Amino acid sequence: MTEYQASDFDAQFAALVAGLEPVGEALTPAAAGRPAILTDRLTPGQSSPRGLRARFLMTSLDHRAGLTAYGWRDSLRVVSYAPPHAHGLDEVGVVLQDEADFYTGNSDRRVVVGLSRVWVERLVIVDEHTPTATAPDAWLENAITDPNLSRIEPLQRVARKHHLVGTRVTLEVEDGYFDEDLRAVSPVQLGSGGDLVVGVVTERDWYLWAQHSYAPGERVVRVVPIDRVWIQ
């Protein structure tokens, strides 16, 4: 049986990407602005929450001092609302699971949490001049912002990211529409036509790759011009 080194797979991947043309011509960014991620609380009665990317607010409470600390668990997906009167909850419950389990069909590690602790992420369009995470004072935002407020995180162009592989990306398609839930699987490269391109796969394939061999049907890589790509 032939033994392969990591460099062998890197060489095969580079050859695969280098031989592909970009999926389509570069498009002008939507006139309405730039894409951003809106993070907000999941509201009661919201229809069809299944599949929404979610964050779970974890807190430490003291009966005398009240809230002492909080933190976030992210990379989750909403499965459904929990049945009424879920054990241990005095409010509507939400069933969550890790993104990897959501895409691979593993239902053994789902959790039920209170609705008030669940925040969901949605793609929205904001003004082109909305402050971004690259602003000089952006690193202080968490320290001075009420954690109960909604948050908008504008996406960035590829030129602002040095390490792309594994990054969640959004692809600008046409007429203001975007293709979400993608992952970058290559650095910026020169395509066969001389354009700067990057390889992307669906998040489903991204997680399946962690469990299966890289058979031809499991490595559907799209190569797209970088001026159609936004990164989170």
PDB file of N, CA and C in Angstrom, residues 39 56 64-65 70 72 76 79 82 84 111 124 126 133 136 150 165-166 188 199 204 207:
ATOM      1  N   THR A  39     -26.181  39.512  14.305  1.00  0.00           N
ATOM      2  CA  THR A  39     -26.357  38.570  15.399  1.00  0.00           C
ATOM      3  C   THR A  39     -27.402  39.130  16.356  1.00  0.00           C
ATOM      4  N   PHE A  56     -24.660  30.396  21.739  1.00  0.00           N
ATOM      5  CA  PHE A  56     -25.293  30.131  23.023  1.00  0.00           C
ATOM      6  C   PHE A  56     -24.577  30.939  24.097  1.00  0.00           C
ATOM      7  N   ARG A  64     -25.775  35.974  45.498  1.00  0.00           N
ATOM      8  CA  ARG A  64     -25.602  37.269  46.154  1.00  0.00           C
ATOM      9  C   ARG A  64     -25.102  38.340  45.197  1.00  0.00           C
ATOM     10  N   ALA A  65     -24.154  37.974  44.339  1.00  0.00           N
ATOM     11  CA  ALA A  65     -23.543  38.975  43.457  1.00  0.00           C
ATOM     12  C   ALA A  65     -24.220  39.075  42.097  1.00  0.00           C
ATOM     13  N   TYR A  70     -19.676  35.851  31.762  1.00  0.00           N
ATOM     14  CA  TYR A  70     -20.426  35.242  30.669  1.00  0.00           C
ATOM     15  C   TYR A  70     -19.466  34.921  29.530  1.00  0.00           C
ATOM     16  N   TRP A  72     -19.405  32.898  25.250  1.00  0.00           N
ATOM     17  CA  TRP A  72     -20.183  32.429  24.107  1.00  0.00           C
ATOM     18  C   TRP A  72     -19.709  31.072  23.643  1.00  0.00           C
ATOM     19  N   LEU A  76     -22.687  26.672  16.218  1.00  0.00           N
ATOM     20  CA  LEU A  76     -23.830  25.807  16.471  1.00  0.00           C
ATOM     21  C   LEU A  76     -24.892  26.027  15.392  1.00  0.00           C
ATOM     22  N   VAL A  79     -31.681  23.227  15.558  1.00  0.00           N
ATOM     23  CA  VAL A  79     -32.369  22.043  15.047  1.00  0.00           C
ATOM     24  C   VAL A  79     -33.876  22.279  15.034  1.00  0.00           C
ATOM     25  N   ALA A  82     -37.803  23.092  21.235  1.00  0.00           N
ATOM     26  CA  ALA A  82     -37.975  21.899  22.055  1.00  0.00           C
ATOM     27  C   ALA A  82     -39.454  21.676  22.358  1.00  0.00           C
ATOM     28  N   PRO A  84     -42.850  21.388  24.499  1.00  0.00           N
ATOM     29  CA  PRO A  84     -43.257  22.215  25.647  1.00  0.00           C
ATOM     30  C   PRO A  84     -42.818  21.606  26.974  1.00  0.00           C
ATOM     31  N   VAL A 111     -28.339  19.412  22.352  1.00  0.00           N
ATOM     32  CA  VAL A 111     -28.631  19.962  23.675  1.00  0.00           C
ATOM     33  C   VAL A 111     -29.863  20.844  23.586  1.00  0.00           C
ATOM     34  N   VAL A 124     -27.145  40.162   6.181  1.00  0.00           N
ATOM     35  CA  VAL A 124     -27.870  41.390   5.856  1.00  0.00           C
ATOM     36  C   VAL A 124     -26.964  42.268   5.001  1.00  0.00           C
ATOM     37  N   VAL A 126     -25.496  46.165   4.617  1.00  0.00           N
ATOM     38  CA  VAL A 126     -25.316  47.407   5.361  1.00  0.00           C
ATOM     39  C   VAL A 126     -24.648  48.436   4.463  1.00  0.00           C
ATOM     40  N   ALA A 133     -14.451  45.345  11.471  1.00  0.00           N
ATOM     41  CA  ALA A 133     -13.579  44.798  12.504  1.00  0.00           C
ATOM     42  C   ALA A 133     -12.134  45.263  12.342  1.00  0.00           C
ATOM     43  N   PRO A 136      -9.516  50.919  13.911  1.00  0.00           N
ATOM     44  CA  PRO A 136      -8.505  50.948  14.972  1.00  0.00           C
ATOM     45  C   PRO A 136      -9.030  50.607  16.362  1.00  0.00           C
ATOM     46  N   SER A 150     -28.132  43.818  19.728  1.00  0.00           N
ATOM     47  CA  SER A 150     -27.820  43.164  18.457  1.00  0.00           C
ATOM     48  C   SER A 150     -26.467  43.660  17.959  1.00  0.00           C
ATOM     49  N   VAL A 165      -7.505  29.554   4.326  1.00  0.00           N
ATOM     50  CA  VAL A 165      -7.978  28.174   4.381  1.00  0.00           C
ATOM     51  C   VAL A 165      -8.798  27.937   5.659  1.00  0.00           C
ATOM     52  N   GLY A 166     -10.012  27.453   5.479  1.00  0.00           N
ATOM     53  CA  GLY A 166     -10.894  27.196   6.612  1.00  0.00           C
ATOM     54  C   GLY A 166     -11.805  28.354   6.961  1.00  0.00           C
ATOM     55  N   VAL A 188      -5.099  32.558  -1.898  1.00  0.00           N
ATOM     56  CA  VAL A 188      -5.282  33.252  -3.167  1.00  0.00           C
ATOM     57  C   VAL A 188      -4.274  32.714  -4.167  1.00  0.00           C
ATOM     58  N   GLY A 199     -10.234  28.814  -4.025  1.00  0.00           N
ATOM     59  CA  GLY A 199     -11.083  27.634  -4.049  1.00  0.00           C
ATOM     60  C   GLY A 199     -12.030  27.613  -2.851  1.00  0.00           C
ATOM     61  N   ARG A 204     -21.090  21.820   4.113  1.00  0.00           N
ATOM     62  CA  ARG A 204     -21.402  20.401   4.251  1.00  0.00           C
ATOM     63  C   ARG A 204     -20.210  19.551   3.822  1.00  0.00           C
ATOM     64  N   TYR A 207     -17.187  19.738   6.309  1.00  0.00           N
ATOM     65  CA  TYR A 207     -17.263  18.872   7.486  1.00  0.00           C
ATOM     66  C   TYR A 207     -17.210  17.398   7.110  1.00  0.00           C
TER      67      TYR A 207
END
